[in-house]
Backbone as numpy.savetxt, mean C-alpha at the origin, in Angstrom:
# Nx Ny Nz CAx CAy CAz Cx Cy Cz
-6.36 14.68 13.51 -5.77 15.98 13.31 -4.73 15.97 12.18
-4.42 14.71 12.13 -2.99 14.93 11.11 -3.33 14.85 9.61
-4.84 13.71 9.38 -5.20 13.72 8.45 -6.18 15.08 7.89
-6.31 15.74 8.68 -6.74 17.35 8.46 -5.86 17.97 7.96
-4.68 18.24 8.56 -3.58 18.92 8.40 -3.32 18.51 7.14
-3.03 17.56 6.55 -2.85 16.78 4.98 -3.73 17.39 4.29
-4.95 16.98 4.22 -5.18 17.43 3.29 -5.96 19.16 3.29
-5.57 19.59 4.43 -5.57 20.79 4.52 -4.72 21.60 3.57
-3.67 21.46 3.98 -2.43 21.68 3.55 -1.86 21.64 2.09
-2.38 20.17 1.96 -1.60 19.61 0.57 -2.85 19.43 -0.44
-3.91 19.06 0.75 -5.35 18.53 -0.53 -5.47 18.86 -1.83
-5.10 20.50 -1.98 -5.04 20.51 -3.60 -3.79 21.17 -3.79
-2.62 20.53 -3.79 -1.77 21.54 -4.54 -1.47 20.27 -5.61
-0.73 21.23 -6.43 -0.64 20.12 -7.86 -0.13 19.14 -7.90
1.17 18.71 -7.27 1.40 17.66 -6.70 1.36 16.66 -6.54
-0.26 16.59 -5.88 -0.67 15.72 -5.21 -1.40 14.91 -6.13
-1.33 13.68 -6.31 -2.30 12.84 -7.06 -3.75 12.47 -6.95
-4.65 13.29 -7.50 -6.08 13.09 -7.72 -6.39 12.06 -8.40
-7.85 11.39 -7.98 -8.93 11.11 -9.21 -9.73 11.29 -8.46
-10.41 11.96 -9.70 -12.16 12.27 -9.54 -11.98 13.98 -8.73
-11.17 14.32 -8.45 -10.65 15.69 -7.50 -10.49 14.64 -6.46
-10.40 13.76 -6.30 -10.11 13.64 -4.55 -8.64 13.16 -4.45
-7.85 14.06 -3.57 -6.64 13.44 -3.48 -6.31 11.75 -3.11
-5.32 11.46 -3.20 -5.24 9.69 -3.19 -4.34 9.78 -2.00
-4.85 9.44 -0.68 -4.27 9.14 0.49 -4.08 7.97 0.75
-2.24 7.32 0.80 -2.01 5.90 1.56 -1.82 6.53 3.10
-2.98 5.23 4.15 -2.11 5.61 4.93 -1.86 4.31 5.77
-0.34 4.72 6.14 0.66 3.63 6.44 0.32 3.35 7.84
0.68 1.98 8.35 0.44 0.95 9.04 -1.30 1.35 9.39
-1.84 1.28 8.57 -3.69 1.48 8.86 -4.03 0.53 9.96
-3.15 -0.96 10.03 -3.83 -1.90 10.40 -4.17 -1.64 12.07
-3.25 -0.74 12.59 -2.83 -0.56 13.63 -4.28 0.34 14.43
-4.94 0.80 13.83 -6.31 1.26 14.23 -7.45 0.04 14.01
-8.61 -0.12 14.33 -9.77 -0.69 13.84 -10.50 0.01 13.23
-11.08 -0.70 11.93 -11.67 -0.68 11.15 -12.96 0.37 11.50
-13.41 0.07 12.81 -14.30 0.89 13.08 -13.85 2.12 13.66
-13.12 2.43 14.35 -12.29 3.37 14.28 -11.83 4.26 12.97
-11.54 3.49 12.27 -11.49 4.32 10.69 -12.25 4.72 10.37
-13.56 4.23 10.31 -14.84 4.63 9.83 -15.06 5.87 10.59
-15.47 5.98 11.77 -15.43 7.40 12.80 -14.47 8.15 12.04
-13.37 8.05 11.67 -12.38 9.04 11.97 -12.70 9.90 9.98
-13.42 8.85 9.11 -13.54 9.05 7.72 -15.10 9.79 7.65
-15.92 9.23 8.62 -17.02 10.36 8.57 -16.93 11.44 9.30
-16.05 11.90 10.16 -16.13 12.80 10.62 -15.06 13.73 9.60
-14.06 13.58 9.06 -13.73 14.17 7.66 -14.12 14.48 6.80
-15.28 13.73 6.38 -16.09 14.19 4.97 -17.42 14.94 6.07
-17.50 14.72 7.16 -18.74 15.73 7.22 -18.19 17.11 7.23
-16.98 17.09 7.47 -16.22 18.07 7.81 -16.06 19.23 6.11
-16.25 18.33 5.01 -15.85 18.78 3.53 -14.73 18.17 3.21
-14.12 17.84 3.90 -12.85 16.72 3.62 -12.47 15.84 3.35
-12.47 15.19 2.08 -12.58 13.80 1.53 -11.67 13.60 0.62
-11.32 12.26 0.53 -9.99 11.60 0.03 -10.32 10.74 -0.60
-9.48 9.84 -1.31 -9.41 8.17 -1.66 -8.58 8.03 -0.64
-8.96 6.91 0.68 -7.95 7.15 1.42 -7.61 5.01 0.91
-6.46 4.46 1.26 -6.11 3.39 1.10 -5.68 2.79 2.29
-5.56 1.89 2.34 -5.08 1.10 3.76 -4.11 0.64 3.40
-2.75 0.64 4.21 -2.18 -0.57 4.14 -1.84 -1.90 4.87
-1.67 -2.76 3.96 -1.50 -3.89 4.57 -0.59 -4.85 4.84
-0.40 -5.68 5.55 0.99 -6.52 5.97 0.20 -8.07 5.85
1.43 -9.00 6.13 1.54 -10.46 6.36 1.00 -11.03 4.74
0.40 -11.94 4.27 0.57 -12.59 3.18 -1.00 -12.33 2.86
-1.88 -12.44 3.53 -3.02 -11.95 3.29 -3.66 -10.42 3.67
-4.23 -9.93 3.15 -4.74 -8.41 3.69 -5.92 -8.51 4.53
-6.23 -7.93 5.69 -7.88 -7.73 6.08 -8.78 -7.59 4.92
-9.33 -7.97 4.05 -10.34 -7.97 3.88 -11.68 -6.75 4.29
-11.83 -7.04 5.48 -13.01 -6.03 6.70 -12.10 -4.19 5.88
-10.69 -4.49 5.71 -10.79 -2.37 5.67 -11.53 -2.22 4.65
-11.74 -3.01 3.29 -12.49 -2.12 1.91 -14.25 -1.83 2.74
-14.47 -2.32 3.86 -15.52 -1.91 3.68 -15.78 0.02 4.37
-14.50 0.41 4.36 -14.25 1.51 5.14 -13.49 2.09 4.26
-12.34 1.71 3.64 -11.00 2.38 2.82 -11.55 2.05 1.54
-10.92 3.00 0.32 -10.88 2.81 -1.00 -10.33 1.81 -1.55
-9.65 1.22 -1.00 -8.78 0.16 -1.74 -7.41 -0.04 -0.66
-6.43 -0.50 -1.29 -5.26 -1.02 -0.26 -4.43 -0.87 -1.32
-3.02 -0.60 -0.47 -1.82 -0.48 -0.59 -0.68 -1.20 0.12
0.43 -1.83 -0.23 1.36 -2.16 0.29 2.50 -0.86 0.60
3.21 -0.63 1.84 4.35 0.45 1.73 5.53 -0.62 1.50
5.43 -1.96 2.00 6.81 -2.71 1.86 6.39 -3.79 1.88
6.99 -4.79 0.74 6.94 -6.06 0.50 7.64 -7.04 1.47
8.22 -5.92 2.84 8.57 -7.10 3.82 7.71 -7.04 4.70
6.76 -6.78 4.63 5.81 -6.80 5.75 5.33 -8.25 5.27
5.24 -8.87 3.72 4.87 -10.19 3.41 5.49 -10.98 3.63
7.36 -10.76 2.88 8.11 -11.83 2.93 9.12 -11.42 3.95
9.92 -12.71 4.24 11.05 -12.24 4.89 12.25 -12.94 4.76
12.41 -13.04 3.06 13.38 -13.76 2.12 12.97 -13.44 1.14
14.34 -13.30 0.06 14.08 -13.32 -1.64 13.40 -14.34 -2.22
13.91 -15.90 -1.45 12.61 -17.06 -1.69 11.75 -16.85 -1.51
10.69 -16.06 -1.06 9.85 -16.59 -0.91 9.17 -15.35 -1.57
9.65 -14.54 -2.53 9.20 -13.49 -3.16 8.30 -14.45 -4.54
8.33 -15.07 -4.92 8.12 -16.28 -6.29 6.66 -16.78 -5.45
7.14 -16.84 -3.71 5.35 -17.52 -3.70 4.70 -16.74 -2.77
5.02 -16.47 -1.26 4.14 -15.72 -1.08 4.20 -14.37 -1.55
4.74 -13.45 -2.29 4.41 -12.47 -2.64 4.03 -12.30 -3.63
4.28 -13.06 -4.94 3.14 -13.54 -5.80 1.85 -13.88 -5.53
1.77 -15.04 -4.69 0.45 -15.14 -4.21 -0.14 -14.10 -3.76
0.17 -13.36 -2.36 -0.34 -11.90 -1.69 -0.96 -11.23 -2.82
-0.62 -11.03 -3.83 -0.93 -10.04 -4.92 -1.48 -10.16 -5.40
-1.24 -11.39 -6.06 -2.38 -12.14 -7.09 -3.50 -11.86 -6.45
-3.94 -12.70 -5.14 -4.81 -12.84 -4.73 -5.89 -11.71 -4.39
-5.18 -10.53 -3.65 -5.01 -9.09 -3.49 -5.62 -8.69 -4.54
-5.21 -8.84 -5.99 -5.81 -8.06 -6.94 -6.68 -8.63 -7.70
-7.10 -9.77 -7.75 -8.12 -10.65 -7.80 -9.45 -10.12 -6.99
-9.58 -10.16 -5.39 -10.24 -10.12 -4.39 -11.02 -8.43 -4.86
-9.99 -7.66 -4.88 -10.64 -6.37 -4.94 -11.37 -6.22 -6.89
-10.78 -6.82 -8.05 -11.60 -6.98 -8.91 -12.96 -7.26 -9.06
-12.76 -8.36 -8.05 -14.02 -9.38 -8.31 -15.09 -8.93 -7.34
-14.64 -7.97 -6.43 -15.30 -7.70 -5.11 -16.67 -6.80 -6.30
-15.90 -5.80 -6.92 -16.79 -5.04 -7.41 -17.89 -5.56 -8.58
-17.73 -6.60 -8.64 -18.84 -7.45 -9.76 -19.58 -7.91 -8.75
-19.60 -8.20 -7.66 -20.40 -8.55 -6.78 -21.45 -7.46 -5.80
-20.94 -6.26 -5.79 -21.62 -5.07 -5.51 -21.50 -3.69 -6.43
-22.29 -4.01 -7.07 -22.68 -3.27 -8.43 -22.74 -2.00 -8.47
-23.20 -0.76 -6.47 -23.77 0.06 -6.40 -22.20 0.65 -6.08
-20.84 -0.22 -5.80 -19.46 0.24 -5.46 -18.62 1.19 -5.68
-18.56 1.90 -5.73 -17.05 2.82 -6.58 -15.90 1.67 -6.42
-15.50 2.18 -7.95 -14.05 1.27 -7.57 -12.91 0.95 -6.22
-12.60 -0.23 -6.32 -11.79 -0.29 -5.36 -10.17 -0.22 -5.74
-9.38 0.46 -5.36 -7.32 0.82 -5.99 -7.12 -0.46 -4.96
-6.25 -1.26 -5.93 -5.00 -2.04 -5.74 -3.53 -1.35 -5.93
-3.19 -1.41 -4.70 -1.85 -0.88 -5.43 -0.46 -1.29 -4.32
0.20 -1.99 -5.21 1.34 -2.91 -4.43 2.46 -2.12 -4.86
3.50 -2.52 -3.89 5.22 -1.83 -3.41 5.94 -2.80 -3.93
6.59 -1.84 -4.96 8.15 -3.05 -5.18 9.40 -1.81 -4.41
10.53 -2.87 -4.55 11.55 -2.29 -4.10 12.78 -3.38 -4.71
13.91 -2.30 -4.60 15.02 -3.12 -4.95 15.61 -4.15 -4.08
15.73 -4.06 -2.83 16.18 -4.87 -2.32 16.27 -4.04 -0.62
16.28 -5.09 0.30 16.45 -4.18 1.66 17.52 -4.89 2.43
18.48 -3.66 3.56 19.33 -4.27 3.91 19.70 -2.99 5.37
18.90 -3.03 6.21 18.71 -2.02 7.45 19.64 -2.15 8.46
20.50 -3.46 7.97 21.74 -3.96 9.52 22.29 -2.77 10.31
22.62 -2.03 9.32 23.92 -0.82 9.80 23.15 0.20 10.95
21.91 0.40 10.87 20.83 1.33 11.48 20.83 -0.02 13.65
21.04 1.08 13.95 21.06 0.18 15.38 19.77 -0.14 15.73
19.56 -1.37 16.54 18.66 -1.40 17.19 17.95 -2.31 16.30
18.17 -2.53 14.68 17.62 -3.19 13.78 18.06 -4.52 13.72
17.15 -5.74 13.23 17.42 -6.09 12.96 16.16 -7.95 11.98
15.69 -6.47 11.12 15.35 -7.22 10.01 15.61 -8.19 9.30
14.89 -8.83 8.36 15.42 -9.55 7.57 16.25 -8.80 6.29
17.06 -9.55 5.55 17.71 -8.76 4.25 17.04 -9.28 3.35
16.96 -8.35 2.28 16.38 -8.99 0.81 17.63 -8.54 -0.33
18.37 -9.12 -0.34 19.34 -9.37 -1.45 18.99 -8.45 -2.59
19.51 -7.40 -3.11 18.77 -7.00 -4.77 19.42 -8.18 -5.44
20.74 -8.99 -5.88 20.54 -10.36 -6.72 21.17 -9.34 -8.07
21.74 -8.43 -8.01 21.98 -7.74 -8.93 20.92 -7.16 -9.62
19.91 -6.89 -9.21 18.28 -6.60 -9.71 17.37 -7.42 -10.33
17.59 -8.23 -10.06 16.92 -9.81 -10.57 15.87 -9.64 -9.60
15.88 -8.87 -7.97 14.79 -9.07 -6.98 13.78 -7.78 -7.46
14.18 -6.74 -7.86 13.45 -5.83 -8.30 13.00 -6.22 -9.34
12.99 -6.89 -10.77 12.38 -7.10 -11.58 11.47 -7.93 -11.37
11.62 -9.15 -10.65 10.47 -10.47 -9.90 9.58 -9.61 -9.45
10.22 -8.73 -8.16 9.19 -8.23 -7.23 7.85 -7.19 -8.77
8.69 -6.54 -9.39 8.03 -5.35 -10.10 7.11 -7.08 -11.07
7.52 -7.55 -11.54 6.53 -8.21 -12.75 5.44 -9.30 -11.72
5.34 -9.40 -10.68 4.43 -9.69 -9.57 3.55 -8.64 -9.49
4.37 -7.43 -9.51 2.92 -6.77 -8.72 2.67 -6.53 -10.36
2.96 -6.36 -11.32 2.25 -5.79 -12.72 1.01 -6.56 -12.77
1.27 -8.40 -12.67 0.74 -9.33 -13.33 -0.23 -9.33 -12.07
-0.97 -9.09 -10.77 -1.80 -8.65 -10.35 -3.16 -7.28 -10.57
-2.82 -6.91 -11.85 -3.65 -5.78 -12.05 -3.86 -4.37 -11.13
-2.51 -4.00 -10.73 -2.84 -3.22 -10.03 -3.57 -1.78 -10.63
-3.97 -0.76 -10.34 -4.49 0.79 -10.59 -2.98 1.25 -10.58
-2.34 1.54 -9.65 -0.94 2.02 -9.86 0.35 1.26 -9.49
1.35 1.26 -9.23 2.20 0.90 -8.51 3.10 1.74 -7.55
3.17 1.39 -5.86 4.11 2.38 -5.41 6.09 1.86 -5.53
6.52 2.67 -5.72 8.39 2.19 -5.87 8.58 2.63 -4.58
9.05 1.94 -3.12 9.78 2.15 -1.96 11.34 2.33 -2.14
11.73 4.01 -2.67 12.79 4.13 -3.00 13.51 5.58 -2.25
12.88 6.43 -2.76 13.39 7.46 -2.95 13.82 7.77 -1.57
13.24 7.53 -0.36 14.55 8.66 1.10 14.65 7.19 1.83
14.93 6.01 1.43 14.98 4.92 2.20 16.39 4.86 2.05
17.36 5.61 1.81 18.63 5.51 1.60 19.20 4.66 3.22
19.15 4.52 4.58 19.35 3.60 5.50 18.83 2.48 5.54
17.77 1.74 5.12 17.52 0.66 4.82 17.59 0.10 3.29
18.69 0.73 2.65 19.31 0.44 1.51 17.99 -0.30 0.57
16.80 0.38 0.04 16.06 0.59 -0.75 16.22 1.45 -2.12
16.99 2.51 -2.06 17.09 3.33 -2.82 17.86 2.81 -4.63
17.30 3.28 -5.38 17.58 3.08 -6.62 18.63 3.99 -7.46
């Protein structure tokens, strides 16, 4: 219902970021459904006339794999779903990405009949959610922006289609730029 309401609603206003006319839907914590479950919930939308680029996102250092055969491609909403330190932004979140945007390149040389698949990874400046109760995350230091530039030239040097910035209303988990 909600993904009706979306692109009911919003599907074409200008706004919204198309290709091909189809709006570009992330949707966040995807993982939390099954794959087959997605599938049901994506044909019964387009039988409906309702169709998207919809993206998955993904957590931990590797992505499922199994959503492209359902989703357009994948998205990160937060680079702490990978790391959970500024160390370890240099390897596993380099790696995650690399690999990430590698996997979905190469996927499509291997099935020829494909529409493209979107890579598209989250930087952020730095996170720091302590003050919010009940929390209690890891911190990612911004480093004076030394973590936002690592994090941003990681996800560049993966080839992504776009990049998302986790900034703009994260003002309580001190994201904001």
């Amino acid at each position: 219902d909600r993904l009706r309401y979306l692109l009911d609603t919003y599907g074409q206003h200008p706004a919204v970021y198309r290709v091909g006319g189809r709006p570009v839907v992330s949707v966040y914590l995807s993982f939390l459904r099954s794959c087959r479950e997605w599938e049901e919930i994506f044909r019964t939308l387009r039988a409906e006339g309702r169709d998207a680029i919809f993206l998955a996102d993904y957590k931990d250092e590797w992505p499922n794999l199994d959503a492209l055969n359902v989703f357009d491609g994948l998205h990160t909403y937060n680079p702490l779903n990978i790391v959970q330190n500024g160390g370890q932004v240099d390897t596993y979140l380099r790696d995650s990405y690399e690999k990430t945007g590698k996997a979905l390149r190469y996927r499509e040389l291997f099935e020829e009949d494909r529409p493209p698949l979107y890579w598209v990874p989250s930087v952020l400046p730095g996170y720091d959610d302590h003050l919010l109760a009940g929390r209690n995350s890891p911190v990612l230091d911004r480093q004076g922006g030394e973590l936002f530039r690592k994090i941003f030239n990681h996800a560049v040097d993966s080839y992504p289609q776009w990049i998302y910035f986790t900034s703009w209303n994260e003002w309580w988990e001190n994201t904001h730029i």
